[in-house]
Amino acid sequence: MSPHYWTAADSRYEVDFLIQRENDIFPVEVKAGAFYGIKRERIANVLA
């Protein structure tokens, strides 16, 4: 799977990366900053 960036025409939605694990595909939004919160834990659980 090649990485792609997608955004809606009205810029309300975007997908930074897609991760495929077996038959499932997960959208991932990437943010820069010191606070990652619960989203980081959820992504780690998906990748585990």
PDB file of C-alpha atoms in Angstrom:
ATOM      1  CA  MET A   1       0.000   0.000   0.000  1.00  0.00           C
ATOM      2  CA  SER A   2       1.421   3.377  -0.971  1.00  0.00           C
ATOM      3  CA  PRO A   3       0.968   6.327   1.400  1.00  0.00           C
ATOM      4  CA  HIS A   4      -1.569   8.937   0.309  1.00  0.00           C
ATOM      5  CA  TYR A   5      -2.946  12.161   1.761  1.00  0.00           C
ATOM      6  CA  TRP A   6      -6.637  12.945   1.395  1.00  0.00           C
ATOM      7  CA  THR A   7      -8.773  15.920   2.419  1.00  0.00           C
ATOM      8  CA  ALA A   8     -12.424  16.753   1.798  1.00  0.00           C
ATOM      9  CA  ALA A   9     -13.269  19.673  -0.472  1.00  0.00           C
ATOM     10  CA  ASP A  10     -14.514  21.682   2.531  1.00  0.00           C
ATOM     11  CA  SER A  11     -11.313  20.792   4.510  1.00  0.00           C
ATOM     12  CA  ARG A  12     -13.249  19.380   7.467  1.00  0.00           C
ATOM     13  CA  TYR A  13     -11.839  15.871   7.085  1.00  0.00           C
ATOM     14  CA  GLU A  14      -8.427  14.511   6.198  1.00  0.00           C
ATOM     15  CA  VAL A  15      -6.473  11.274   6.351  1.00  0.00           C
ATOM     16  CA  ASP A  16      -2.686  11.441   6.706  1.00  0.00           C
ATOM     17  CA  PHE A  17      -1.815   7.729   6.470  1.00  0.00           C
ATOM     18  CA  LEU A  18      -3.517   4.375   6.058  1.00  0.00           C
ATOM     19  CA  ILE A  19      -2.178   1.316   7.864  1.00  0.00           C
ATOM     20  CA  GLN A  20      -3.210  -2.123   6.676  1.00  0.00           C
ATOM     21  CA  ARG A  21      -3.171  -5.075   9.067  1.00  0.00           C
ATOM     22  CA  GLU A  22      -4.444  -8.280   7.495  1.00  0.00           C
ATOM     23  CA  ASN A  23      -7.880  -7.399   6.058  1.00  0.00           C
ATOM     24  CA  ASP A  24      -8.338  -4.219   8.116  1.00  0.00           C
ATOM     25  CA  ILE A  25      -7.331  -0.702   7.048  1.00  0.00           C
ATOM     26  CA  PHE A  26      -6.930   2.035   9.672  1.00  0.00           C
ATOM     27  CA  PRO A  27      -6.833   5.790   8.985  1.00  0.00           C
ATOM     28  CA  VAL A  28      -4.124   7.629  10.958  1.00  0.00           C
ATOM     29  CA  GLU A  29      -3.945  11.353  11.610  1.00  0.00           C
ATOM     30  CA  VAL A  30      -0.491  12.702  12.450  1.00  0.00           C
ATOM     31  CA  LYS A  31      -0.040  15.688  14.747  1.00  0.00           C
ATOM     32  CA  ALA A  32       3.088  17.367  16.081  1.00  0.00           C
ATOM     33  CA  GLY A  33       3.275  18.517  19.666  1.00  0.00           C
ATOM     34  CA  ALA A  34       4.068  17.545  23.236  1.00  0.00           C
ATOM     35  CA  PHE A  35       0.625  16.081  24.112  1.00  0.00           C
ATOM     36  CA  TYR A  36      -0.566  12.940  22.377  1.00  0.00           C
ATOM     37  CA  GLY A  37      -3.200  11.785  24.863  1.00  0.00           C
ATOM     38  CA  ILE A  38      -5.373   8.743  24.356  1.00  0.00           C
ATOM     39  CA  LYS A  39      -5.037   8.714  20.547  1.00  0.00           C
ATOM     40  CA  ARG A  40      -1.416   7.586  20.897  1.00  0.00           C
ATOM     41  CA  GLU A  41      -2.491   4.659  23.100  1.00  0.00           C
ATOM     42  CA  ARG A  42      -5.203   3.644  20.644  1.00  0.00           C
ATOM     43  CA  ILE A  43      -2.776   3.655  17.726  1.00  0.00           C
ATOM     44  CA  ALA A  44      -0.245   1.646  19.749  1.00  0.00           C
ATOM     45  CA  ASN A  45      -2.940  -0.942  20.510  1.00  0.00           C
ATOM     46  CA  VAL A  46      -3.845  -1.244  16.835  1.00  0.00           C
ATOM     47  CA  LEU A  47      -0.215  -1.750  15.846  1.00  0.00           C
ATOM     48  CA  ALA A  48       0.535  -4.262  18.638  1.00  0.00           C
TER      49      ALA A  48
END
